[in-house]
Coordinates of C-alpha atoms in Angstrom, one line a residue:
M1 CA 0.0 0.0 0.0
S2 CA 1.1 3.6 -0.6
N3 CA 0.0 6.9 0.9
A4 CA -1.9 8.9 -1.6
V5 CA -4.5 11.7 -2.1
V6 CA -7.6 10.1 -3.5
L7 CA -11.1 11.1 -4.7
A8 CA -13.9 10.8 -2.2
G9 CA -16.3 11.3 -5.1
Y10 CA -16.8 13.8 -7.9
G11 CA -17.0 17.5 -7.0
G12 CA -14.9 20.4 -6.0
P13 CA -11.3 20.4 -4.7
E14 CA -12.6 19.3 -1.3
V15 CA -13.2 15.8 -2.6
L16 CA -9.4 15.2 -2.7
V17 CA -8.7 13.6 0.6
P18 CA -5.9 11.6 2.2
G19 CA -6.0 7.9 1.5
T20 CA -4.0 4.8 0.4
V21 CA -3.7 2.9 -2.9
E22 CA -2.5 -0.6 -3.5
V23 CA 0.6 -0.8 -5.6
P24 CA 1.6 -4.4 -6.4
D25 CA 4.9 -5.7 -7.7
P26 CA 5.6 -4.6 -11.3
G27 CA 4.4 -7.0 -14.0
P28 CA 6.0 -7.7 -17.3
G29 CA 7.2 -4.5 -18.9
Q30 CA 6.5 -2.4 -15.9
V31 CA 8.6 -0.6 -13.3
R32 CA 7.6 0.6 -9.8
V33 CA 8.6 4.1 -9.0
A34 CA 9.1 5.9 -5.7
V35 CA 7.6 9.3 -6.5
R36 CA 9.5 12.5 -5.8
Y37 CA 7.2 14.9 -7.6
A38 CA 3.7 14.5 -9.2
G39 CA 2.4 16.9 -11.8
V40 CA -1.1 18.5 -11.7
G41 CA -2.7 19.2 -15.0
P42 CA -5.9 20.8 -16.2
T43 CA -7.4 17.5 -17.2
D44 CA -7.1 16.4 -13.5
L45 CA -9.6 19.2 -12.6
E46 CA -12.1 18.1 -15.2
I47 CA -11.9 14.4 -14.1
R48 CA -12.3 15.4 -10.5
A49 CA -15.4 17.4 -11.3
G50 CA -16.9 14.4 -13.1
H51 CA -17.0 16.2 -16.5
L52 CA -15.0 13.4 -18.2
A53 CA -16.5 10.4 -16.4
P54 CA -17.2 8.6 -19.7
V55 CA -13.6 8.8 -20.7
F56 CA -11.9 8.6 -17.3
P57 CA -14.3 6.8 -14.9
S58 CA -12.8 7.5 -11.4
P59 CA -14.7 5.9 -8.5
P60 CA -14.0 6.9 -4.9
G61 CA -10.5 5.9 -3.9
T62 CA -9.0 6.9 -7.3
A63 CA -5.7 8.8 -7.2
L64 CA -5.5 11.3 -10.0
G65 CA -2.3 12.4 -11.8
F66 CA -0.8 11.5 -15.2
E67 CA 2.8 12.3 -14.5
V68 CA 5.6 11.8 -12.0
A69 CA 9.3 11.8 -11.5
G70 CA 11.2 9.6 -9.1
T71 CA 13.4 6.6 -8.5
V72 CA 12.9 3.1 -9.8
E73 CA 12.5 0.7 -6.9
A74 CA 11.5 -2.5 -8.7
V75 CA 11.6 -3.8 -12.3
G76 CA 9.3 -6.3 -13.9
S77 CA 10.3 -9.1 -16.3
G78 CA 11.2 -8.1 -19.8
V79 CA 12.4 -4.6 -18.9
T80 CA 15.8 -3.8 -20.4
G81 CA 17.8 -0.6 -20.1
T82 CA 16.3 0.4 -16.7
A83 CA 17.5 -0.8 -13.3
V84 CA 16.6 -0.3 -9.6
G85 CA 17.9 3.2 -8.6
D86 CA 17.5 4.8 -12.0
E87 CA 15.9 8.3 -12.1
V88 CA 13.0 8.4 -14.4
A89 CA 10.0 10.5 -15.5
A90 CA 6.8 8.4 -16.0
F91 CA 3.6 8.9 -17.9
L92 CA 0.5 7.3 -16.3
P93 CA -2.4 7.1 -18.8
G94 CA -4.4 5.2 -16.2
L95 CA -3.9 7.9 -13.6
G96 CA -2.4 7.2 -10.1
G97 CA 0.3 9.9 -9.8
Y98 CA -0.9 11.6 -6.5
A99 CA 0.8 8.8 -4.5
G100 CA 4.1 7.9 -2.9
V101 CA 4.6 4.9 -5.2
V102 CA 3.3 4.1 -8.7
L103 CA 3.4 1.4 -11.3
A104 CA 4.4 2.7 -14.7
D105 CA 4.3 1.2 -18.2
H106 CA 5.7 4.3 -19.9
W107 CA 8.8 6.1 -18.7
V108 CA 12.0 7.8 -19.8
A109 CA 15.3 8.2 -18.1
R110 CA 16.0 11.6 -16.5
P111 CA 19.4 12.9 -17.5
S112 CA 21.3 14.0 -14.5
H113 CA 21.4 17.7 -15.6
V114 CA 17.6 17.8 -15.9
D115 CA 16.0 19.0 -12.7
P116 CA 13.6 16.4 -11.1
A117 CA 10.8 19.0 -10.9
D118 CA 11.2 19.8 -14.6
A119 CA 11.1 16.1 -15.4
A120 CA 7.9 15.7 -13.5
A121 CA 6.3 18.6 -15.4
L122 CA 7.1 17.0 -18.7
P123 CA 5.5 13.6 -19.3
A124 CA 1.7 14.4 -19.5
S125 CA 2.2 17.7 -21.3
G126 CA 4.9 16.3 -23.6
E127 CA 2.8 13.2 -24.5
A128 CA -0.3 15.4 -25.1
A129 CA 1.5 17.9 -27.2
A130 CA 3.2 15.3 -29.4
R131 CA -0.1 13.2 -29.6
V132 CA -2.3 16.0 -30.7
L133 CA 0.1 17.3 -33.3
R134 CA 0.2 13.8 -34.8
Q135 CA -3.6 13.5 -34.6
L136 CA -4.1 16.8 -36.3
G137 CA -1.5 15.9 -39.0
V138 CA 0.1 19.3 -38.7
R139 CA 2.5 19.8 -41.6
E140 CA 5.2 22.3 -42.5
G141 CA 3.7 25.5 -43.9
E142 CA 0.3 25.0 -42.2
T143 CA -1.2 27.3 -39.6
L144 CA -2.1 25.9 -36.2
L145 CA -4.3 27.8 -33.8
V146 CA -3.4 26.9 -30.2
L147 CA -5.9 27.9 -27.5
G148 CA -4.0 28.2 -24.2
A149 CA -0.7 28.4 -25.9
T150 CA 1.2 29.4 -22.8
G151 CA -0.2 26.7 -20.6
S152 CA 1.6 23.5 -19.8
V153 CA 0.6 21.6 -22.9
G154 CA 0.2 24.6 -25.1
T155 CA 3.7 25.8 -24.4
L156 CA 5.2 22.5 -25.6
A157 CA 2.9 22.1 -28.5
T158 CA 3.6 25.6 -29.8
Q159 CA 7.4 25.0 -29.7
L160 CA 7.2 21.5 -31.2
A161 CA 4.9 22.8 -34.0
V162 CA 7.2 25.7 -34.8
S163 CA 10.2 23.4 -34.8
R164 CA 8.4 21.3 -37.5
G165 CA 7.9 24.3 -39.7
A166 CA 4.3 25.2 -38.9
R167 CA 3.0 28.7 -38.2
V168 CA 1.4 28.9 -34.8
V169 CA -1.3 31.4 -33.9
A170 CA -1.3 31.6 -30.1
A171 CA -4.5 32.6 -28.3
V172 CA -3.5 33.9 -24.9
R173 CA -4.3 36.5 -22.3
E174 CA -3.0 40.0 -23.0
S175 CA -0.4 39.5 -20.3
D176 CA 1.1 36.6 -22.2
L177 CA 1.5 38.2 -25.6
A178 CA 5.2 38.7 -25.2
L179 CA 5.7 35.1 -24.0
A180 CA 3.8 33.7 -27.0
T181 CA 6.1 35.8 -29.3
R182 CA 9.2 34.3 -27.6
L183 CA 7.8 30.8 -28.2
G184 CA 7.8 31.6 -31.9
A185 CA 4.1 32.2 -32.3
V186 CA 1.8 34.9 -33.7
P187 CA 0.0 36.1 -30.6
V188 CA -3.7 37.0 -30.4
T189 CA -5.9 37.5 -27.4
Y190 CA -9.0 35.6 -26.2
G191 CA -12.4 37.2 -26.3
D192 CA -15.2 38.1 -28.6
H193 CA -12.8 39.4 -31.2
L194 CA -10.7 36.2 -31.6
A195 CA -12.0 35.4 -35.0
E196 CA -11.7 39.0 -36.1
Q197 CA -8.1 39.1 -35.0
V198 CA -7.1 35.9 -36.7
R199 CA -8.8 36.9 -40.0
G200 CA -7.6 40.5 -39.7
A201 CA -4.0 39.2 -39.7
G202 CA -4.6 37.4 -43.0
L203 CA -4.3 34.0 -41.4
R204 CA -6.1 30.9 -42.6
V205 CA -6.4 28.3 -39.8
D206 CA -5.7 24.7 -40.9
A207 CA -6.0 23.0 -37.5
V208 CA -6.8 23.9 -33.9
L209 CA -5.5 22.5 -30.6
D210 CA -7.6 23.5 -27.6
A211 CA -5.3 23.2 -24.6
A212 CA -7.2 25.8 -22.5
T213 CA -9.8 25.6 -19.8
G214 CA -13.2 26.9 -20.9
A215 CA -12.0 28.1 -24.3
D216 CA -14.5 29.2 -27.1
L217 CA -14.5 25.9 -28.9
R218 CA -17.3 27.1 -31.2
T219 CA -15.2 29.9 -32.6
A220 CA -12.3 27.5 -33.0
V221 CA -14.5 25.2 -35.2
E222 CA -15.6 28.2 -37.2
L223 CA -12.0 29.3 -37.9
A224 CA -11.0 25.8 -38.9
G225 CA -13.9 25.5 -41.4
G226 CA -15.3 22.6 -39.5
A227 CA -14.6 20.2 -36.6
E228 CA -12.5 17.7 -38.6
R229 CA -9.1 19.1 -37.6
V230 CA -10.0 20.5 -34.2
V231 CA -8.9 18.6 -31.1
T232 CA -9.5 19.4 -27.4
L233 CA -7.9 18.0 -24.3
S234 CA -10.7 18.6 -21.8
N235 CA -13.6 20.7 -23.2
H236 CA -16.8 18.9 -22.2
E237 CA -18.7 20.6 -25.1
A238 CA -16.6 18.7 -27.6
A239 CA -19.3 16.0 -28.4
S240 CA -22.0 18.6 -29.1
L241 CA -19.7 20.3 -31.6
G242 CA -18.3 17.2 -33.2
V243 CA -14.9 17.9 -31.9
R244 CA -12.5 15.1 -31.0
L245 CA -11.8 14.8 -27.2
S246 CA -8.2 13.5 -27.2
G247 CA -7.1 11.2 -24.4
P248 CA -3.7 9.5 -23.7
D249 CA -2.4 7.3 -26.4
P250 CA -0.3 4.5 -24.8
A251 CA 0.7 3.1 -28.2
H252 CA 2.7 6.2 -29.0
A253 CA 3.6 7.3 -25.5
D254 CA 7.2 6.0 -25.4
A255 CA 8.2 7.8 -28.5
A256 CA 6.5 11.0 -27.3
L257 CA 8.3 10.9 -24.0
A258 CA 11.6 10.3 -25.7
E259 CA 11.1 13.2 -28.0
A260 CA 10.1 15.6 -25.3
M261 CA 12.9 14.6 -22.9
A262 CA 15.5 14.9 -25.6
A263 CA 14.3 18.4 -26.4
L264 CA 14.2 19.4 -22.8
A265 CA 17.7 17.9 -22.1
S266 CA 19.1 19.8 -25.1
G267 CA 17.8 23.1 -23.9
G268 CA 15.3 23.2 -26.8
L269 CA 12.1 23.4 -24.7
R270 CA 10.8 26.1 -22.4
L271 CA 8.6 24.8 -19.6
R272 CA 5.9 26.7 -17.8
Q273 CA 7.1 28.1 -14.4
H274 CA 6.1 25.7 -11.6
T275 CA 5.0 25.9 -8.0
V276 CA 5.7 23.1 -5.5
L277 CA 3.3 22.0 -2.8
P278 CA 3.3 19.0 -0.5
L279 CA 1.2 16.1 -1.7
A280 CA -1.3 16.6 1.1
R281 CA -2.1 20.0 -0.3
A282 CA -3.4 18.7 -3.7
A283 CA -6.8 20.2 -3.1
E284 CA -5.2 23.6 -2.7
A285 CA -3.4 23.2 -6.0
H286 CA -6.8 22.4 -7.7
D287 CA -8.5 25.3 -6.0
R288 CA -5.8 27.8 -7.0
L289 CA -5.8 26.6 -10.6
E290 CA -9.6 26.9 -10.8
A291 CA -9.2 30.4 -9.4
G292 CA -7.0 31.3 -12.4
E293 CA -3.5 31.1 -10.9
R294 CA -1.0 31.0 -13.7
T295 CA 1.5 28.2 -12.8
K296 CA 2.3 24.5 -13.1
F297 CA 1.7 22.8 -9.8
L298 CA 3.9 20.0 -8.7
L299 CA 3.1 17.9 -5.6
H300 CA 6.2 16.9 -3.6
V301 CA 6.0 13.5 -2.0

């Protein structure tokens, strides 16, 4: 058993309570990781509220969290290249990160010069960014609109798309316009005039990544000329608009993690600034994110 923060049910941040989760020995192709940091992402908030129950059913006792960094403490059969004591960052498509120990099927070695906190902030965002760019089929010369381009996923997706030769239009708050420009994007602001700004700049949107919370998905579909090349990570209006709600893709997770960690280790990725709280204060992290605080929360175990 491992100490954890778990759901008491669906609801507000107060449903995150102390608890325990069972963590068995690793099976074939798995490692067991002693967690140092667990990342908190916007999708965690949507799952906790019950908005994504059809995709992520999370009964009472579930530990949220898609990403951790820590030390391998046990290795399952068939695992090569990873040993007890290795430092890794792990992606958990089945959740479980808000705990002292996790089982992982997808992980990447943490180079010694990469800060453990940075490593913990990478797996879910890096997997999501690489996944959605692949699902959208973004090609060199195309224009990608990113809603929430300076958030955890948006920051990485913007940089990866730019590195692949795409033009990125970054929808951000006015205070983030300069940051979006530094990421290599064409910045525009949220609001009623989003479509007008994009069209006024003479830009034709080929695809849209919605990595924001509560973004105007209807306008995004309008700008893309339909829902076919619009993907959202957490907007619960997706089904009504015919937009794809994209969840973790285990089949491509290892390649996405390797790509993201290599870029981070080489200095080619800028991560969002982070704030560290103890694991026991996970509810506070959710509350502060829902109140609009602009940071990446990490839970220290």
